[in-house]
XYZ file of C-alpha atoms in Angstrom:
494
model
C 13.827 6.441 -18.840
C 15.604 6.093 -15.488
C 17.641 9.184 -15.837
C 14.419 11.244 -16.109
C 13.301 9.659 -12.882
C 16.509 10.679 -11.288
C 16.039 14.207 -12.549
C 12.605 14.324 -11.276
C 13.608 13.117 -7.787
C 16.400 15.797 -7.736
C 13.926 18.612 -8.729
C 11.265 17.246 -6.307
C 13.466 16.737 -3.233
C 16.052 18.270 -1.135
C 17.406 21.822 -1.947
C 15.164 23.807 -4.208
C 16.391 23.798 -7.791
C 15.311 25.624 -11.034
C 17.137 22.996 -13.160
C 19.327 19.701 -13.171
C 22.306 18.907 -15.449
C 22.842 15.256 -16.086
C 25.432 13.355 -18.013
C 24.200 9.966 -19.297
C 27.131 7.506 -19.821
C 26.595 4.330 -21.843
C 29.928 2.539 -22.305
C 32.031 4.986 -24.148
C 29.025 7.217 -25.271
C 28.106 10.278 -23.284
C 25.104 12.595 -23.745
C 24.406 15.834 -21.621
C 20.846 16.406 -20.659
C 19.404 19.658 -19.156
C 16.134 19.318 -17.292
C 14.298 22.519 -16.800
C 10.872 23.574 -15.641
C 9.970 24.384 -19.182
C 11.572 21.424 -21.087
C 14.192 18.814 -21.591
C 17.161 19.573 -23.818
C 19.724 17.007 -24.928
C 23.191 17.502 -26.273
C 24.820 15.653 -29.147
C 26.341 12.268 -28.249
C 30.060 12.252 -27.460
C 32.059 9.181 -28.232
C 34.903 8.865 -25.673
C 36.883 6.637 -28.040
C 37.547 9.824 -30.067
C 40.226 12.015 -28.642
C 38.391 15.141 -29.662
C 35.224 14.182 -27.808
C 37.372 13.258 -24.773
C 38.676 16.821 -24.711
C 35.199 18.328 -25.081
C 33.905 16.146 -22.307
C 36.696 17.027 -19.918
C 36.190 20.693 -20.761
C 32.501 20.368 -19.869
C 33.287 18.700 -16.566
C 35.839 21.440 -15.782
C 33.273 24.090 -16.555
C 30.737 22.462 -14.377
C 33.035 22.558 -11.349
C 33.466 26.290 -11.954
C 29.743 26.929 -11.917
C 28.259 29.069 -8.958
C 25.380 27.463 -7.117
C 22.770 29.095 -9.399
C 24.494 27.628 -12.450
C 24.069 24.241 -10.839
C 20.368 24.964 -10.566
C 20.142 25.991 -6.872
C 17.645 28.916 -6.781
C 18.941 32.424 -5.963
C 18.374 34.048 -2.582
C 18.447 30.743 -0.785
C 21.124 30.231 1.889
C 20.846 26.632 3.010
C 22.857 25.629 6.140
C 24.298 22.572 4.387
C 25.927 24.799 1.750
C 28.341 25.849 4.543
C 28.094 22.838 6.785
C 27.556 19.563 4.794
C 26.961 17.696 8.110
C 23.683 19.563 8.543
C 22.240 17.611 5.626
C 20.576 14.590 7.127
C 18.152 11.884 5.991
C 14.569 12.285 7.280
C 14.986 9.389 9.542
C 17.714 11.235 11.414
C 15.440 14.172 12.172
C 13.186 13.392 15.161
C 11.218 16.759 14.776
C 9.404 15.259 11.772
C 8.229 12.235 13.597
C 6.323 14.442 16.157
C 4.907 16.809 13.487
C 1.510 16.362 11.827
C 2.003 14.292 8.579
C 5.018 12.670 7.096
C 8.118 14.420 5.968
C 7.779 16.044 2.579
C 10.713 14.182 1.391
C 11.641 10.556 1.740
C 15.145 10.966 0.622
C 16.551 13.812 2.573
C 15.566 17.202 4.023
C 17.443 20.145 4.739
C 17.264 21.122 8.347
C 15.567 24.095 9.957
C 17.459 27.356 9.788
C 17.980 27.916 6.096
C 17.520 31.521 5.068
C 15.786 33.102 1.966
C 16.132 36.692 1.082
C 12.984 38.281 -0.273
C 13.164 41.297 -2.614
C 10.905 44.009 -0.883
C 9.872 47.631 -1.256
C 12.345 50.268 -2.399
C 15.012 47.735 -3.172
C 15.280 46.467 0.415
C 15.429 42.822 1.470
C 13.369 40.973 3.975
C 14.852 37.698 5.310
C 12.824 34.612 6.372
C 14.025 31.426 8.106
C 12.607 28.119 6.908
C 11.010 26.000 9.613
C 9.469 23.102 7.640
C 8.459 22.104 3.984
C 4.788 21.608 3.852
C 4.233 20.768 0.260
C 6.463 19.787 -2.636
C 5.118 19.035 -6.154
C 6.638 15.884 -7.984
C 7.688 16.442 -11.449
C 9.960 18.054 -13.999
C 8.002 20.281 -16.323
C 5.544 22.771 -14.769
C 5.353 25.133 -11.844
C 7.310 22.988 -9.408
C 5.499 24.514 -6.412
C 7.041 24.225 -3.056
C 5.407 25.592 0.228
C 7.460 26.186 3.344
C 6.541 27.336 6.770
C 8.782 30.334 7.510
C 9.382 32.996 10.254
C 10.607 36.417 9.902
C 14.272 36.759 10.470
C 15.412 40.329 9.773
C 13.780 42.765 12.111
C 13.771 41.576 15.793
C 9.981 41.607 15.948
C 9.362 45.133 14.534
C 7.842 44.533 11.095
C 4.220 43.624 10.062
C 5.130 40.009 9.369
C 6.308 39.238 12.837
C 3.943 37.157 15.027
C 1.958 35.949 11.934
C 1.816 32.302 10.809
C 3.614 32.583 7.543
C 4.316 30.344 4.530
C 6.749 31.078 1.670
C 5.456 29.706 -1.657
C 7.889 29.306 -4.571
C 6.904 28.263 -8.156
C 8.241 28.618 -11.660
C 5.317 29.834 -13.824
C 5.549 31.082 -17.371
C 6.814 34.585 -17.443
C 3.435 35.797 -19.204
C 1.176 34.087 -16.580
C -0.996 36.368 -14.542
C 0.028 36.239 -10.840
C -2.052 35.046 -8.038
C -1.634 38.329 -6.459
C -3.153 40.206 -9.348
C -6.327 38.068 -9.280
C -6.553 38.607 -5.454
C -6.083 42.343 -5.800
C -8.963 42.410 -8.112
C -11.150 40.345 -5.750
C -10.334 42.698 -2.799
C -11.410 45.665 -4.930
C -14.758 44.212 -5.284
C -15.237 42.558 -1.804
C -16.852 45.596 -0.317
C -20.104 45.958 1.535
C -22.433 42.884 1.017
C -19.587 41.239 -0.788
C -16.954 41.411 2.091
C -17.858 37.939 3.300
C -15.837 36.501 0.536
C -12.521 37.710 2.093
C -12.819 34.937 4.667
C -12.547 32.426 1.884
C -9.620 33.766 -0.135
C -5.903 33.377 0.697
C -4.208 36.395 2.349
C -1.127 37.288 0.375
C 1.246 39.673 2.253
C 3.970 40.053 -0.511
C 4.724 38.735 -3.869
C 7.927 38.925 -6.050
C 9.396 37.653 -9.199
C 13.086 36.703 -9.845
C 13.836 36.868 -13.554
C 16.480 34.646 -15.324
C 19.345 36.909 -16.322
C 20.701 36.840 -19.892
C 23.680 34.742 -18.836
C 21.593 31.787 -17.402
C 21.069 28.498 -19.374
C 17.253 29.274 -19.496
C 17.920 32.543 -21.274
C 20.443 30.924 -23.683
C 17.919 28.134 -24.544
C 15.175 30.613 -25.123
C 17.358 32.546 -27.477
C 18.164 29.425 -29.412
C 14.819 27.610 -29.484
C 12.499 30.730 -29.682
C 8.829 29.702 -29.185
C 9.703 26.024 -28.564
C 11.112 27.028 -25.168
C 8.850 28.764 -22.662
C 10.512 31.359 -20.573
C 9.741 31.106 -16.864
C 10.363 33.091 -13.803
C 10.827 32.135 -10.134
C 7.674 33.615 -8.453
C 7.406 33.733 -4.733
C 4.890 35.038 -2.092
C 4.515 35.397 1.497
C 0.983 34.230 2.635
C -0.935 33.383 5.740
C -0.576 29.682 6.776
C -3.897 28.034 6.685
C -4.996 24.556 7.998
C -5.517 21.469 5.827
C -8.800 19.551 5.632
C -7.206 16.924 7.839
C -7.258 19.268 10.787
C -11.047 19.150 10.935
C -12.685 16.779 13.427
C -16.333 16.561 12.180
C -17.939 15.525 9.009
C -20.269 18.550 9.252
C -17.078 20.814 9.380
C -15.965 19.195 6.227
C -19.216 19.808 4.568
C -19.221 23.494 5.505
C -15.740 23.911 4.059
C -16.785 22.310 0.748
C -19.915 24.497 0.693
C -17.850 27.642 1.444
C -15.557 26.798 -1.392
C -18.373 26.458 -3.885
C -19.915 29.870 -2.758
C -16.494 31.534 -3.060
C -15.904 30.011 -6.514
C -19.277 31.269 -7.820
C -18.539 34.773 -6.451
C -15.051 34.870 -8.165
C -16.682 33.614 -11.380
C -19.525 36.103 -11.276
C -17.980 39.357 -10.075
C -14.195 39.715 -10.743
C -15.018 37.032 -13.421
C -12.110 34.739 -12.622
C -11.976 30.951 -13.109
C -9.882 28.827 -10.703
C -9.125 25.734 -12.819
C -7.372 23.827 -10.190
C -9.756 22.466 -7.643
C -7.969 19.783 -5.431
C -7.968 18.517 -1.990
C -4.656 20.346 -1.405
C -6.261 23.673 -2.486
C -9.144 23.471 -0.184
C -7.989 24.801 3.168
C -9.365 25.972 6.518
C -9.228 29.405 8.231
C -10.295 29.634 11.907
C -11.446 33.015 12.898
C -13.101 33.850 16.301
C -13.782 30.170 16.910
C -15.449 29.582 13.553
C -14.212 27.749 10.589
C -14.201 28.979 7.009
C -13.390 27.074 3.843
C -10.701 28.813 1.776
C -10.266 28.316 -1.976
C -6.466 28.380 -2.159
C -3.778 28.737 -4.912
C -5.098 30.683 -7.823
C -1.850 30.283 -9.903
C -3.716 28.561 -12.717
C -6.624 30.859 -12.683
C -7.679 32.872 -15.789
C -10.038 35.762 -16.555
C -13.303 34.695 -18.110
C -12.482 36.979 -21.121
C -9.361 34.612 -21.733
C -11.482 31.485 -21.326
C -10.886 30.296 -24.837
C -7.237 30.728 -24.634
C -7.118 27.493 -22.682
C -5.073 24.414 -22.594
C -4.657 21.864 -25.499
C -4.705 18.097 -25.003
C -0.840 18.348 -24.384
C -1.194 20.805 -21.560
C -4.222 20.160 -19.400
C -4.886 22.421 -16.542
C -5.615 20.899 -13.022
C -4.578 18.206 -10.654
C -5.329 14.796 -12.317
C -7.254 12.881 -9.747
C -9.705 15.821 -9.488
C -9.924 16.964 -13.040
C -13.312 16.833 -14.908
C -13.527 13.654 -16.938
C -13.711 15.432 -20.349
C -10.373 16.941 -19.551
C -8.579 13.601 -19.714
C -9.823 12.947 -23.350
C -7.138 13.007 -25.919
C -9.336 15.267 -28.300
C -10.168 17.753 -25.387
C -9.297 21.235 -26.469
C -11.239 23.302 -24.008
C -12.605 25.751 -23.109
C -12.354 25.066 -19.413
C -15.864 25.920 -17.897
C -16.925 26.613 -14.357
C -18.911 23.171 -14.330
C -15.442 21.577 -14.822
C -14.396 22.999 -11.537
C -17.631 21.922 -9.918
C -17.231 18.411 -11.134
C -13.719 18.556 -9.511
C -15.336 19.387 -6.202
C -17.361 16.296 -6.651
C -14.096 14.149 -7.006
C -12.470 15.785 -4.062
C -15.391 14.772 -1.829
C -15.673 11.291 -3.385
C -11.967 10.398 -2.804
C -12.026 11.848 0.840
C -15.109 10.146 1.990
C -14.244 6.860 0.189
C -10.530 6.486 1.209
C -10.503 8.052 4.750
C -12.132 6.853 7.993
C -11.866 10.444 9.324
C -10.277 13.616 7.845
C -6.814 12.534 9.147
C -6.932 8.772 8.948
C -6.857 6.641 5.826
C -9.277 3.788 5.822
C -7.430 0.421 6.154
C -9.420 -1.484 3.531
C -11.521 0.950 1.684
C -14.464 -0.390 -0.307
C -14.153 1.475 -3.739
C -16.567 -0.643 -5.675
C -14.024 -1.620 -8.312
C -13.302 1.954 -9.284
C -9.724 1.805 -7.836
C -9.773 5.294 -6.128
C -6.584 4.316 -4.434
C -4.854 4.411 -7.771
C -6.105 7.725 -9.013
C -3.061 9.646 -7.864
C -0.659 7.324 -9.780
C -2.598 6.590 -13.151
C -2.612 8.226 -16.516
C -5.373 10.170 -18.424
C -6.824 7.106 -20.204
C -7.276 5.292 -16.889
C -8.873 8.259 -15.133
C -11.116 9.062 -18.089
C -12.436 5.501 -18.085
C -13.086 5.314 -14.378
C -14.797 8.843 -14.176
C -16.837 8.078 -17.264
C -18.185 4.783 -15.688
C -19.146 6.811 -12.461
C -20.916 9.505 -14.440
C -22.511 7.484 -17.154
C -23.449 4.131 -15.665
C -26.945 3.700 -14.410
C -26.225 1.658 -11.148
C -23.409 3.525 -9.578
C -23.455 4.114 -5.791
C -20.793 5.814 -3.648
C -18.903 3.738 -1.108
C -18.357 5.998 1.880
C -16.795 5.287 5.205
C -18.995 5.508 8.350
C -17.542 8.780 9.475
C -18.609 10.516 6.219
C -21.947 8.589 5.648
C -23.807 11.870 5.335
C -21.950 12.595 2.090
C -23.629 9.664 0.339
C -26.694 11.812 -0.435
C -24.496 14.699 -1.799
C -22.523 12.260 -4.064
C -25.665 10.456 -5.251
C -27.571 13.736 -5.983
C -24.654 15.524 -7.766
C -23.697 12.389 -9.779
C -27.440 12.141 -10.848
C -27.299 15.733 -12.087
C -24.021 15.145 -13.952
C -25.391 11.967 -15.623
C -28.607 13.708 -16.781
C -26.588 16.652 -18.138
C -24.170 14.403 -20.159
C -27.065 12.417 -21.458
C -28.706 15.702 -22.587
C -25.488 16.579 -24.186
C -25.257 13.365 -26.150
C -28.848 13.854 -27.417
C -27.859 17.350 -28.442
C -24.830 16.101 -30.479
C -27.053 13.747 -32.284
C -29.566 16.638 -32.940
C -26.619 18.652 -34.432
C -25.819 15.988 -36.776
C -29.415 15.556 -37.944
C -29.680 19.285 -38.433
C -26.507 19.394 -40.408
C -27.585 16.496 -42.697
C -30.928 18.171 -43.301
C -29.497 21.775 -43.598
C -31.676 22.934 -40.731
C -30.970 25.546 -37.949
C -28.713 24.239 -35.173
C -30.366 23.531 -31.855
C -29.230 25.460 -28.816
C -27.346 24.118 -25.762
C -26.055 25.673 -22.724
C -22.619 24.055 -22.460
C -21.648 25.808 -19.224
C -24.486 24.009 -17.196
C -25.074 21.021 -19.406
C -28.402 22.614 -20.363
C -28.995 23.618 -16.708
C -28.622 20.085 -15.296
C -25.440 20.972 -13.520
C -25.424 24.745 -12.640
C -24.308 26.595 -9.502
C -27.861 26.595 -8.430
C -28.143 22.917 -8.728
C -25.051 22.312 -6.710
C -25.929 24.755 -3.940
C -29.391 23.310 -3.607
C -27.600 20.082 -2.662
C -24.807 21.395 -0.472
C -26.557 23.962 1.673
C -27.756 21.092 4.009
C -25.687 18.196 5.402
C -27.243 15.326 7.220
C -30.451 17.380 7.862
C -28.432 20.147 9.313
C -28.575 23.589 7.605
C -25.063 24.846 6.843
C -24.062 28.515 6.769
C -24.796 30.307 3.495
C -22.448 33.324 3.699
C -23.773 35.867 1.190
C -27.137 37.535 1.256
C -27.434 36.763 -2.525
C -27.407 33.032 -2.083
C -29.638 33.275 0.988
C -32.295 34.947 -1.155
C -31.690 32.533 -4.108
C -32.109 29.430 -1.846
C -35.644 30.631 -0.838
C -36.837 29.979 -4.297
C -34.888 26.838 -5.114
C -36.251 23.320 -4.650
C -34.103 20.763 -2.938
C -32.885 18.091 -5.298
């Protein structure tokens, strides 16, 4: 439906909005549609040939004109320059600073210029103000978190607060009100990252402040929640000030990329084992780089979709899968998949992050002109649906003759991909055998055979992945924790 595409573009570009109100006019018929991060709500159809409906529609338009910015969907606490000076709202092509910046503008339609302010609720009911410098990331969609990441600078204290002089980002999103915050997970990690575990702090995001802005009872969101009850998910606007990190594209060597991927796996294992947190959204955009004292560290970023392992079975249904589609484990694309999300699903996601990078890019920053993807259509993975992705990924994992097509710069990753894929293929073959054995046992009323679903019966475990990733192109990478250094001494290379 074209109007849905229009609403998606409005929510995904330009000024930050919590919702969009649209009127769909077809000849003399009019329908109002409310697009929100939690759902889409349609009004009854008005027939403008009927006088009473004409009056209702005229009243609706009049009330729309009287709405404050928040009523029109513009998020609270944001003071964009164009709201006072419309001439400051320019197309991206008119903004030369984007041409010189790394990467394309985050918005192909228009961008609000530098200088917009955002007031952040702080301690003791005080306010800290930041100035927006550049939009770094913008999710594209209607229902969901609607994450937006902006580079910002402190604007309230004349260089006297603890944020000044730091490279900062402001991250805004619209999660469910009941969702555990990223800050809560990171606080627990920091409690446990002491002594021999302190190494992991180099691989986690640094969050300086977080805040929630609730929808008041007078907002459309609250009204819809009151009317539709459990069919409408109440959300909040959640924000955080964090350290700005570098993207994978900032790296200059394949070995550097390998170290970052290896770091992320080590961090993921630590979070799973000690604070018992499962990330659930491994993607290229969530694997970042921190440089400290001349050394690079891979950082596993964005824990917004994480869960405690105790809540592992309270996972997504087939209607609401968790993750970023091109990188999701192939099982998650299945229409019958009901979870739970296991750590091996995240490790499989790491496999796809590496696969797409080394197949589609001639260097960390430059896309290959004519990548050879062996008929697997990696270029289309960001655009296709679950059925397409499930089929392509199943072919990779289950076919006997698959080989990675890596660009010259990343040729050392061919061994990683081949070995990890072999482990996955053997694990899923073992799973298929197990399912047959279960059917036979059920038919014969025998005891059910055992199977470790977390590791595909030990074919795809943390140990198997680390035994592959601790070395790249015959060069030993840095193993960060003493626990893994000891474990590697007893692990055979795959």
